[in-house]
XYZ file of C-alpha atoms in Angstrom:
695
model
C -17.000 -47.582 4.259
C -18.522 -48.402 7.618
C -21.809 -47.050 8.956
C -19.769 -44.671 11.107
C -17.889 -43.409 8.041
C -21.190 -42.766 6.276
C -22.533 -40.919 9.291
C -19.551 -38.637 9.814
C -19.511 -37.771 6.100
C -23.195 -36.884 6.152
C -23.007 -34.842 9.373
C -19.720 -33.050 8.642
C -19.553 -32.724 4.849
C -16.270 -31.285 3.606
C -14.681 -31.427 7.060
C -13.537 -35.044 7.147
C -10.920 -36.983 5.278
C -9.975 -40.621 4.890
C -7.091 -41.105 7.265
C -5.028 -43.523 5.211
C -4.631 -40.859 2.510
C -1.920 -39.121 4.537
C 0.456 -42.033 3.963
C -0.368 -42.048 0.272
C 0.586 -38.423 -0.236
C 3.345 -37.980 2.311
C 6.131 -39.760 0.489
C 9.415 -38.520 1.928
C 8.040 -35.106 2.893
C 8.929 -34.450 6.541
C 5.868 -32.406 7.459
C 3.335 -32.697 10.297
C 0.072 -34.526 9.725
C -1.956 -31.334 10.076
C -0.100 -29.805 7.113
C -0.886 -32.760 4.862
C -4.485 -32.973 6.053
C -4.904 -29.262 5.439
C -4.051 -29.915 1.794
C -6.133 -33.087 1.659
C -9.026 -31.122 3.122
C -8.867 -28.727 0.176
C -9.149 -31.493 -2.418
C -10.175 -34.819 -0.788
C -12.807 -33.945 1.835
C -15.377 -36.257 0.264
C -16.415 -39.901 0.107
C -16.536 -39.916 -3.687
C -13.764 -42.256 -4.831
C -13.198 -40.512 -8.155
C -12.846 -37.137 -6.455
C -10.509 -38.642 -3.870
C -8.230 -40.128 -6.517
C -8.159 -36.838 -8.400
C -7.541 -34.916 -5.181
C -4.666 -37.203 -4.168
C -2.917 -36.521 -7.453
C -3.462 -32.777 -7.010
C -1.986 -32.821 -3.500
C 0.952 -34.925 -4.657
C 1.597 -32.428 -7.438
C 1.439 -29.499 -4.994
C 3.926 -31.218 -2.701
C 6.160 -32.153 -5.625
C 6.270 -28.592 -6.898
C 6.181 -26.525 -3.729
C 7.324 -28.551 -0.722
C 10.999 -27.895 -0.167
C 13.188 -30.924 0.486
C 16.441 -29.872 2.073
C 18.501 -31.811 -0.441
C 16.767 -29.873 -3.233
C 17.077 -26.440 -1.628
C 19.683 -25.185 -4.116
C 17.483 -26.130 -7.054
C 14.464 -24.301 -5.572
C 16.611 -21.241 -4.872
C 17.669 -21.309 -8.517
C 14.042 -21.596 -9.663
C 13.119 -18.553 -7.567
C 16.008 -16.582 -9.050
C 15.156 -17.533 -12.641
C 11.422 -16.980 -12.285
C 11.646 -13.987 -9.979
C 8.902 -15.416 -7.751
C 7.949 -18.890 -6.516
C 5.479 -20.476 -4.059
C 6.933 -22.787 -1.396
C 5.672 -24.846 1.549
C 8.131 -24.532 4.418
C 8.493 -23.868 8.126
C 9.209 -20.160 8.564
C 10.432 -18.208 11.567
C 11.185 -14.507 11.955
C 13.809 -12.544 13.899
C 14.188 -8.824 14.438
C 17.445 -7.384 13.109
C 18.078 -4.580 15.578
C 20.865 -3.091 13.472
C 18.594 -2.494 10.494
C 15.357 -2.208 12.485
C 13.747 -4.746 10.157
C 12.202 -8.196 10.431
C 13.955 -11.035 8.661
C 12.502 -14.447 7.904
C 14.310 -17.778 7.969
C 13.116 -20.640 5.764
C 14.030 -23.878 7.501
C 14.180 -26.299 4.561
C 14.880 -23.798 1.803
C 17.947 -22.711 3.743
C 17.672 -18.972 3.155
C 17.972 -16.277 5.812
C 17.545 -12.530 6.049
C 14.393 -12.672 3.936
C 12.697 -9.277 4.113
C 9.242 -9.433 5.722
C 6.911 -6.553 6.506
C 5.732 -5.655 10.017
C 2.052 -6.258 9.217
C 2.718 -9.917 8.420
C 4.597 -10.350 11.690
C 1.856 -8.674 13.734
C -0.778 -10.913 12.151
C 1.295 -14.042 12.855
C 3.212 -13.516 16.132
C 4.152 -17.209 16.384
C 6.645 -16.517 13.610
C 8.768 -14.846 16.282
C 8.794 -17.852 18.604
C 9.521 -21.180 16.936
C 8.107 -20.667 13.480
C 5.035 -22.048 11.698
C 4.314 -24.010 8.540
C 3.182 -21.733 5.739
C 2.505 -21.484 2.065
C 4.613 -18.514 1.023
C 5.431 -16.533 -2.113
C 9.142 -15.784 -2.197
C 10.566 -13.094 -4.484
C 14.158 -12.608 -5.675
C 15.469 -9.108 -6.490
C 19.206 -8.734 -6.732
C 20.766 -5.499 -5.482
C 24.265 -4.127 -5.991
C 24.230 -3.181 -2.340
C 25.653 -6.207 -0.537
C 23.887 -5.151 2.658
C 20.485 -5.772 1.077
C 19.282 -9.365 0.877
C 17.803 -10.339 -2.502
C 15.152 -12.483 -0.828
C 11.711 -10.982 -0.145
C 8.702 -12.622 1.500
C 5.894 -11.290 -0.657
C 2.924 -13.155 0.813
C 2.441 -15.711 3.576
C -0.501 -17.952 4.496
C -0.283 -20.101 7.627
C -1.475 -23.645 7.047
C -4.589 -23.414 9.186
C -8.288 -23.668 8.464
C -9.819 -20.298 7.601
C -13.094 -20.544 9.514
C -15.469 -22.946 11.227
C -19.057 -22.982 12.473
C -19.019 -23.985 16.145
C -22.808 -24.096 16.491
C -23.021 -26.444 13.513
C -20.391 -28.611 15.186
C -22.498 -28.891 18.342
C -25.635 -29.667 16.351
C -23.921 -32.456 14.429
C -22.336 -33.897 17.600
C -25.828 -34.470 18.996
C -26.482 -36.985 16.216
C -23.835 -39.386 17.571
C -24.007 -41.707 20.548
C -21.124 -41.556 23.020
C -19.626 -44.777 21.654
C -19.827 -43.443 18.099
C -18.296 -40.112 19.086
C -15.377 -41.768 20.869
C -14.732 -43.794 17.726
C -14.923 -40.651 15.569
C -12.240 -39.021 17.712
C -10.135 -42.191 17.632
C -10.294 -42.264 13.838
C -9.480 -38.569 13.746
C -6.192 -39.135 15.578
C -5.505 -41.977 13.159
C -6.411 -45.109 15.089
C -8.727 -48.024 14.316
C -11.252 -48.088 17.191
C -11.695 -51.850 16.881
C -8.084 -52.359 17.958
C -8.709 -50.719 21.351
C -10.799 -51.432 24.428
C -12.980 -48.755 26.004
C -10.449 -47.740 28.665
C -7.625 -47.696 26.131
C -9.642 -45.353 23.923
C -10.224 -42.959 26.812
C -6.516 -42.987 27.679
C -5.693 -42.047 24.087
C -8.226 -39.213 24.173
C -6.850 -37.912 27.475
C -3.813 -36.800 25.491
C -6.101 -34.185 23.890
C -7.135 -32.541 27.174
C -4.265 -29.975 27.125
C -5.710 -28.669 23.845
C -9.141 -27.960 25.369
C -8.160 -27.021 28.922
C -6.109 -23.954 29.834
C -3.159 -24.364 32.193
C -3.579 -28.127 32.402
C -0.570 -30.214 33.425
C -0.420 -33.875 32.438
C 2.391 -36.410 32.523
C 2.687 -39.704 30.675
C 5.536 -42.068 31.421
C 5.712 -45.506 29.860
C 7.548 -47.862 27.499
C 8.994 -46.774 24.168
C 6.991 -46.897 20.961
C 3.524 -46.108 22.350
C 3.071 -42.831 20.457
C 3.333 -40.541 23.478
C 4.602 -37.521 21.551
C 2.616 -37.996 18.324
C -0.390 -35.921 19.428
C 1.829 -32.992 20.386
C 4.007 -32.985 17.262
C 1.549 -33.885 14.505
C -1.984 -33.124 15.598
C -2.424 -29.380 15.978
C -0.828 -26.129 14.802
C -1.480 -24.798 18.322
C 0.886 -27.204 20.058
C 4.660 -27.159 20.278
C 6.826 -30.185 21.070
C 10.312 -29.530 22.395
C 12.988 -31.811 23.714
C 13.131 -31.999 27.490
C 16.831 -31.247 27.313
C 16.265 -27.951 25.467
C 14.248 -26.187 28.157
C 15.509 -22.798 29.277
C 13.851 -19.953 31.119
C 14.301 -17.663 28.127
C 12.823 -20.166 25.678
C 9.914 -21.180 27.845
C 8.938 -17.994 29.689
C 10.802 -14.759 28.984
C 14.177 -13.545 27.822
C 14.978 -10.796 30.312
C 17.748 -9.395 28.104
C 15.347 -8.351 25.356
C 11.944 -8.822 27.029
C 10.797 -11.354 24.430
C 8.061 -13.710 25.675
C 8.702 -17.443 25.357
C 6.614 -20.422 24.294
C 3.958 -20.185 27.011
C 2.851 -16.831 25.636
C 2.105 -18.072 22.128
C 1.125 -21.765 22.201
C -1.876 -23.540 23.652
C 0.192 -26.601 24.502
C 3.882 -26.932 25.237
C 4.916 -30.583 25.341
C 8.255 -31.772 26.681
C 9.493 -34.820 24.802
C 12.034 -37.213 26.313
C 11.381 -35.541 29.636
C 12.497 -38.553 31.645
C 16.090 -39.515 32.365
C 17.794 -39.665 35.750
C 21.086 -38.553 34.220
C 19.579 -35.327 32.858
C 19.990 -32.059 34.692
C 17.813 -28.977 34.870
C 18.405 -25.460 36.083
C 16.966 -25.050 39.578
C 15.699 -21.559 38.714
C 13.804 -23.041 35.759
C 12.207 -25.675 37.981
C 11.099 -23.008 40.469
C 9.588 -20.824 37.735
C 7.806 -23.836 36.252
C 6.363 -24.754 39.654
C 5.053 -21.233 40.144
C 3.553 -21.133 36.640
C 1.924 -24.567 37.006
C 0.335 -23.496 40.294
C -0.534 -19.839 39.638
C -0.516 -19.479 35.824
C 1.985 -16.621 36.142
C 5.689 -15.931 35.702
C 7.900 -12.916 36.250
C 9.316 -10.600 33.620
C 11.802 -8.636 35.655
C 9.655 -6.905 38.256
C 6.490 -7.445 36.224
C 4.251 -10.491 36.728
C 2.679 -11.938 33.594
C 0.088 -14.621 32.984
C -0.278 -17.231 30.252
C -2.664 -20.032 29.282
C -0.369 -22.713 27.868
C -0.895 -26.240 29.142
C 2.086 -28.490 29.860
C 2.410 -32.114 28.750
C 5.401 -34.123 29.958
C 6.163 -37.375 28.129
C 9.030 -39.755 28.646
C 10.132 -43.369 28.791
C 10.330 -45.492 31.912
C 13.360 -47.654 32.657
C 11.526 -50.371 34.585
C 8.150 -52.082 34.724
C 5.441 -51.064 37.169
C 5.984 -53.663 39.930
C 9.719 -52.904 39.940
C 9.059 -49.185 40.361
C 6.483 -49.758 43.078
C 8.760 -52.120 44.984
C 11.984 -50.137 44.719
C 11.078 -46.483 44.187
C 7.976 -44.812 42.763
C 6.209 -44.230 39.461
C 8.090 -40.937 38.964
C 11.514 -42.547 39.332
C 12.491 -41.824 35.710
C 12.296 -38.033 36.130
C 15.487 -35.961 36.336
C 16.543 -35.327 39.919
C 15.544 -31.655 39.849
C 12.013 -32.566 38.734
C 11.713 -35.504 41.133
C 10.484 -32.910 43.575
C 7.291 -33.244 45.590
C 6.262 -29.613 45.007
C 6.681 -29.992 41.229
C 4.889 -33.343 41.097
C 2.003 -32.064 43.222
C 1.214 -29.507 40.504
C 0.561 -32.241 37.927
C -3.174 -32.670 37.432
C -3.123 -36.167 35.952
C -0.709 -39.056 35.490
C -1.637 -41.002 32.366
C -0.392 -44.606 32.797
C 1.726 -45.029 29.685
C 2.393 -48.688 30.500
C -1.253 -49.409 29.647
C -0.839 -48.034 26.126
C 0.129 -50.673 23.578
C 3.176 -50.343 21.387
C 1.882 -49.006 18.074
C 1.346 -51.724 15.454
C 0.250 -51.478 11.839
C -3.177 -52.966 12.529
C -3.956 -50.111 14.906
C -4.101 -47.473 12.167
C -7.416 -46.681 10.540
C -8.455 -46.402 6.936
C -11.745 -44.818 7.997
C -12.829 -41.197 8.063
C -12.055 -38.618 10.723
C -12.025 -34.863 11.045
C -9.392 -32.894 9.211
C -7.185 -32.451 12.254
C -6.802 -28.721 11.683
C -10.592 -28.342 11.845
C -10.804 -30.245 15.118
C -7.808 -28.294 16.451
C -9.747 -25.053 15.960
C -12.839 -26.515 17.648
C -10.754 -27.635 20.609
C -9.164 -24.211 20.826
C -12.603 -22.608 20.883
C -13.582 -24.882 23.779
C -10.639 -23.669 25.884
C -12.685 -20.639 26.899
C -15.442 -22.825 28.403
C -15.385 -24.195 31.940
C -17.185 -27.504 32.429
C -15.393 -28.441 35.638
C -18.586 -28.480 37.698
C -20.936 -30.245 35.325
C -20.403 -33.653 36.952
C -21.664 -32.184 40.231
C -25.199 -32.581 38.937
C -24.767 -36.279 39.709
C -21.803 -36.680 42.074
C -19.835 -34.954 44.812
C -16.222 -35.606 45.782
C -15.202 -36.800 49.228
C -14.688 -34.026 51.781
C -11.250 -35.477 52.584
C -9.978 -34.546 49.101
C -7.860 -31.381 49.313
C -8.452 -28.257 47.250
C -5.473 -28.961 44.996
C -6.595 -32.551 44.387
C -10.151 -31.384 43.816
C -9.024 -28.765 41.292
C -6.957 -31.368 39.447
C -9.893 -33.783 39.219
C -12.230 -30.995 38.123
C -9.863 -29.833 35.362
C -9.527 -33.374 34.020
C -13.299 -33.744 34.102
C -13.733 -30.415 32.343
C -11.406 -31.557 29.575
C -13.133 -34.909 29.159
C -16.562 -33.288 29.087
C -15.462 -30.795 26.432
C -14.103 -33.608 24.286
C -17.079 -35.934 24.638
C -20.076 -33.785 25.622
C -19.405 -30.232 24.404
C -23.153 -29.520 24.224
C -24.246 -31.584 27.231
C -26.647 -34.509 27.109
C -24.536 -36.814 29.275
C -26.100 -39.460 31.525
C -25.134 -40.260 35.115
C -23.590 -43.567 34.040
C -21.486 -41.874 31.360
C -20.286 -39.189 33.768
C -19.388 -41.779 36.401
C -17.084 -43.598 33.996
C -15.180 -40.377 33.298
C -15.134 -39.294 36.934
C -13.526 -42.562 38.016
C -10.805 -42.072 35.406
C -10.207 -38.441 36.419
C -9.968 -39.354 40.103
C -7.696 -42.296 39.372
C -5.253 -40.164 37.364
C -4.935 -37.667 40.224
C -4.803 -40.425 42.847
C -1.827 -41.919 41.003
C 0.000 -38.620 41.540
C -0.963 -38.278 45.199
C -0.221 -41.875 46.153
C 3.295 -41.560 44.732
C 3.784 -38.251 46.543
C 3.068 -40.076 49.777
C 5.884 -42.503 48.953
C 8.274 -39.681 48.068
C 7.418 -37.396 50.980
C 5.943 -38.961 54.119
C 4.556 -35.581 55.253
C 1.782 -35.839 52.651
C -1.405 -37.158 54.273
C -3.289 -40.264 53.233
C -6.316 -39.199 51.187
C -9.477 -41.177 50.577
C -10.289 -40.728 46.900
C -14.000 -41.388 46.669
C -17.211 -39.809 45.444
C -20.880 -39.973 46.361
C -24.110 -39.928 44.412
C -26.838 -37.471 45.296
C -28.478 -40.334 47.149
C -25.454 -40.729 49.417
C -24.018 -43.917 47.867
C -20.245 -43.852 48.234
C -17.686 -45.332 45.837
C -13.954 -45.549 46.479
C -11.570 -45.346 43.531
C -8.424 -47.396 43.043
C -5.698 -47.164 40.421
C -5.211 -50.225 38.261
C -1.715 -50.723 39.702
C -3.198 -50.700 43.178
C -5.578 -53.487 42.198
C -2.938 -55.475 40.361
C 0.025 -55.084 42.757
C -1.438 -54.317 46.198
C 1.533 -55.650 48.182
C 3.907 -53.312 46.357
C 1.540 -50.367 45.913
C 0.973 -49.872 49.626
C 4.535 -50.714 50.614
C 6.515 -47.963 52.308
C 9.907 -47.360 50.715
C 11.435 -47.650 54.180
C 10.259 -51.241 54.524
C 13.015 -53.797 54.347
C 10.736 -56.775 53.999
C 11.538 -59.493 51.548
C 8.683 -59.223 49.083
C 9.742 -62.345 47.203
C 6.753 -63.662 45.315
C 3.982 -61.576 46.817
C 1.982 -61.583 43.624
C 0.654 -65.077 44.165
C -2.583 -63.596 45.481
C -4.069 -60.342 44.231
C -7.144 -59.069 46.073
C -9.736 -57.433 43.884
C -12.047 -55.044 45.702
C -15.278 -54.162 43.994
C -15.724 -50.409 44.439
C -19.444 -50.111 44.968
C -21.658 -48.560 47.546
C -22.426 -51.983 49.002
C -20.066 -53.621 51.512
C -16.802 -54.396 49.756
C -16.212 -57.967 48.658
C -12.699 -59.374 48.996
C -11.979 -61.259 45.818
C -8.879 -63.254 45.014
C -7.431 -64.342 41.683
C -5.663 -67.551 42.543
C -2.264 -68.327 41.130
C -1.500 -71.571 39.352
C -0.016 -74.124 41.761
C 3.751 -74.319 41.819
C 5.574 -77.545 41.093
C 6.664 -79.351 44.294
C 4.648 -76.917 46.440
C 2.438 -78.856 48.873
C 0.169 -75.934 49.718
C -2.267 -75.484 46.835
C -5.170 -73.053 46.640
C -8.420 -74.497 47.876
C -11.378 -73.659 45.644
C -14.199 -71.860 47.384
C -17.277 -69.873 46.475
C -16.095 -66.458 45.410
C -16.605 -63.488 43.136
C -13.767 -61.953 41.095
C -13.821 -58.515 39.464
C -11.119 -57.735 36.897
C -10.606 -54.192 35.632
C -10.049 -53.240 32.019
C -6.360 -53.301 31.021
C -5.447 -55.319 34.135
C -2.671 -57.841 33.590
C -1.508 -60.868 35.533
C -4.666 -62.890 34.787
C -4.682 -66.361 33.247
C -7.026 -69.302 32.777
C -4.792 -71.257 35.163
C -5.415 -68.732 37.940
C -9.104 -68.336 37.190
C -10.100 -71.955 36.586
C -7.256 -74.323 37.465
C -8.109 -75.279 41.050
C -11.830 -75.564 40.189
C -11.152 -77.947 37.298
C -8.819 -80.232 39.237
C -10.277 -83.727 39.537
C -13.137 -83.083 37.114
C -13.692 -85.696 34.429
C -16.844 -84.160 32.931
C -16.816 -80.466 32.000
C -19.531 -78.562 30.176
C -18.644 -75.216 28.622
C -21.439 -72.942 27.432
C -20.288 -69.976 25.360
C -22.374 -68.703 22.428
C -19.396 -66.989 20.811
C -16.865 -69.589 19.739
C -16.598 -68.664 16.099
C -13.652 -66.642 14.843
C -9.978 -67.472 15.206
C -9.167 -65.612 18.437
C -12.211 -67.138 20.156
C -11.120 -70.624 19.119
C -7.627 -69.864 20.336
C -9.144 -68.978 23.718
C -10.893 -72.363 23.687
C -7.614 -74.108 22.949
C -5.920 -72.289 25.830
C -8.774 -73.320 28.134
C -8.115 -76.928 27.147
C -4.431 -76.383 27.922
C -5.453 -75.416 31.466
C -7.555 -78.576 31.736
C -4.537 -80.645 30.637
C -2.255 -78.970 33.179
C -4.602 -79.597 36.107
C -5.753 -83.135 35.371
C -3.915 -86.242 36.444
C -1.895 -87.681 33.535
C -3.728 -90.993 33.748
C -7.235 -89.455 33.717
C -9.463 -88.931 30.726
C -11.572 -85.759 30.672
C -14.660 -85.146 28.582
C -15.415 -81.545 27.574
C -18.779 -80.832 25.984
C -19.237 -77.450 24.316
C -22.556 -75.712 23.722
C -22.238 -72.760 21.387
C -24.138 -70.872 18.701
C -23.631 -71.517 14.991
C -22.014 -68.880 12.834
C -24.435 -68.755 9.932
C -22.019 -66.767 7.753
C -18.947 -68.991 8.331
C -20.296 -72.317 9.524
C -17.786 -74.383 7.555
C -14.835 -72.485 9.066
C -16.326 -72.781 12.573
C -16.698 -76.557 12.271
C -13.182 -76.847 10.878
C -11.786 -74.989 13.901
C -13.700 -77.224 16.324
C -12.473 -80.352 14.577
C -8.879 -79.143 14.848
C -9.353 -78.476 18.572
C -10.883 -81.924 18.986
C -8.027 -83.708 17.239
C -5.332 -81.835 19.140
C -6.909 -82.378 22.576
C -7.451 -86.099 22.114
C -3.732 -86.834 22.246
C -3.614 -85.396 25.789
C -6.511 -87.480 27.096
C -9.169 -84.793 26.607
C -12.204 -85.730 24.537
C -14.000 -82.713 23.053
C -17.573 -82.832 21.745
C -19.841 -79.994 20.771
C -23.352 -79.098 19.774
C -24.888 -76.008 18.234
C -27.839 -74.308 19.870
C -30.496 -74.170 17.206
C -32.789 -71.782 19.067
C -30.359 -68.866 19.136
C -31.449 -68.074 22.664
C -28.418 -68.985 24.765
C -26.755 -65.997 26.343
C -25.397 -67.365 29.613
C -21.727 -68.284 29.650
C -20.532 -70.743 32.219
C -18.476 -73.822 33.067
C -20.014 -76.775 34.972
C -17.934 -79.635 36.353
C -18.940 -83.034 37.701
C -17.122 -82.105 40.912
C -19.962 -79.726 41.741
C -18.602 -76.354 40.595
C -20.379 -73.851 38.395
C -18.279 -70.935 37.130
C -20.328 -68.028 35.795
C -18.534 -66.039 33.097
C -20.006 -62.726 31.989
C -17.635 -62.604 28.997
C -17.103 -66.283 28.459
C -13.517 -67.104 27.535
C -13.079 -63.862 25.585
C -11.417 -61.928 28.430
C -8.289 -60.564 26.740
C -7.751 -57.374 24.771
C -6.392 -57.637 21.265
C -2.742 -58.574 20.979
C -0.389 -59.512 18.165
C -1.144 -63.214 17.719
C 1.252 -63.629 14.797
C 4.288 -62.250 16.602
C 6.382 -65.119 17.950
C 8.507 -62.627 19.882
C 5.605 -61.074 21.779
C 5.289 -62.164 25.399
C 1.569 -61.430 25.249
C 1.341 -64.033 22.496
C 3.028 -66.636 24.661
C 1.991 -65.817 28.245
C -1.569 -64.966 29.212
C -0.457 -62.968 32.266
C 1.262 -60.497 29.925
C -1.987 -59.636 28.156
C -4.253 -56.725 29.045
C -7.748 -57.874 30.005
C -11.174 -56.623 29.170
C -13.327 -55.746 32.166
C -15.112 -58.882 33.362
C -16.443 -60.726 36.394
C -16.375 -64.391 37.415
C -18.579 -65.999 40.048
C -17.819 -69.416 41.580
C -20.821 -71.340 42.909
C -20.837 -74.735 44.567
C -23.636 -76.632 42.862
C -25.091 -80.092 43.294
C -23.167 -82.842 41.526
């Protein structure tokens, strides 16, 4: 157990569970995570190993006896008949039989229909009438000679949801965690290992929760396959409903005018549309129009009557192309069906979550630590839906006057959701709010910038904010920083964009005069024009790609025969791999006939000194064959913090992160481009300053 695990267990006793237990008990049961964690919460909400082991066996036994596998449905039906009554765990829905004026339940896995259910049960659980809910139910069998009477009777039903919670106690306990700790608690709750994610990546994951805390919030996430886009909406909460994008109808989503029955938006907090993308898909134009009206006004029509609802929409789908391709040839919404690739529909989306920044899910990303029982957190998030924190950031910042009302509302709703997730009881600092505000503005700016490409009548908007002291900061999307030539390209341009990514300007968004920074590309073979090193300052954003040691250092290392690298953290494997890749850059940019001496000053790893020395010796032996002589020394004072490179050609390169600039990636996967090409890796946020020093 980590210190964070200890803390969450002490602050939320009985409300947390070890997240790897779900896999242990699930087996081949096809049930949502919240169902399993509900059961684990009854028996395993503790950090006592003996109790956990006993609880796991109890839950396994409950699932073995009462969860209905479809291939065992006949056997369970027989057990019910022979015993007269039996408890089952199944997904249950209810329909009204108008001929008999009675409600009838359908058990999805058990495969029985026309199960008699009383009106009181239906009134207490109206979601039974929509898409059904997971329940623990007592089913009775009473045979009748009358063939019109079904022998199946639903005697008792209990939805799989937490019975009660203390919201004030939740707020009190939250105050005991720092923001970093709380973010990690939420990450572990949704099943992820926080150490496998950078700060921005964590916030992007948590943005998927905003529809659960914010009413009538519309978010879209488009990106590559396998990034877990739909997981939150299918597994996390009993208040969310995931449906296939191809199954949307007016009757299912809003209202069936033939019988007046309200659709999904009337019963669920979140309606998520899976596989929403696909240019070959079609949608009913009337449906699109009703959705646009609902997304803008929170209302829909039921005949001549106008009705309101609170359901948030989440649209998730896969992209067909990478980001620069979309920016060059179309727009970031290109994957949407034609009917939804509509400026009025897109303008009603509050935030575009960049799915291409989310890593494909790997085994190492899952946590074995503790997190909330998801059903408990789902109830807390539902409670927070009634709060409005959209103006809390205004204590520190104000949005630019050029931002329209619709854009402003979108940013405010995203901020409200983030504040509810991270600061439900307040206590935020200006610095913490600014980080969230930049993200909220960026996610709306991504929508508006693409609208400008789709429909030229949309005006150019300056997305910026100001402090109370009048200091102004402009916000850019990461794609804008990474691919400026494509991002600001009009779709009507016929220019040959060839290899425009050779230079990528990085603009530091501060209140001071902007600094034009350039990440220089590695020189091309047989290209006479090579970048000339000059004093400069480079700012790289978190999750930015297209960065390499060749671009950062190559031209500054050319011609150097003496290089000194100071980096206190050259210890573990990935740090030593970074060192080896730095030496590769030195080899590429030196003349074949030259010898280069690299001297390394680093700090000793007192816990693994032998391994550290072994790594350095391996680096030394490998580099020598290429004409690079590596020496090193350990700083015995433990006081070095500066990280820099000094060459005998007069350059000093200041590195705020040293060589450790890349996010985690799968280093053992030979088929991963990120493993083989630095430009394919997501970066941590860092800065590099180039200073011409005396030789």
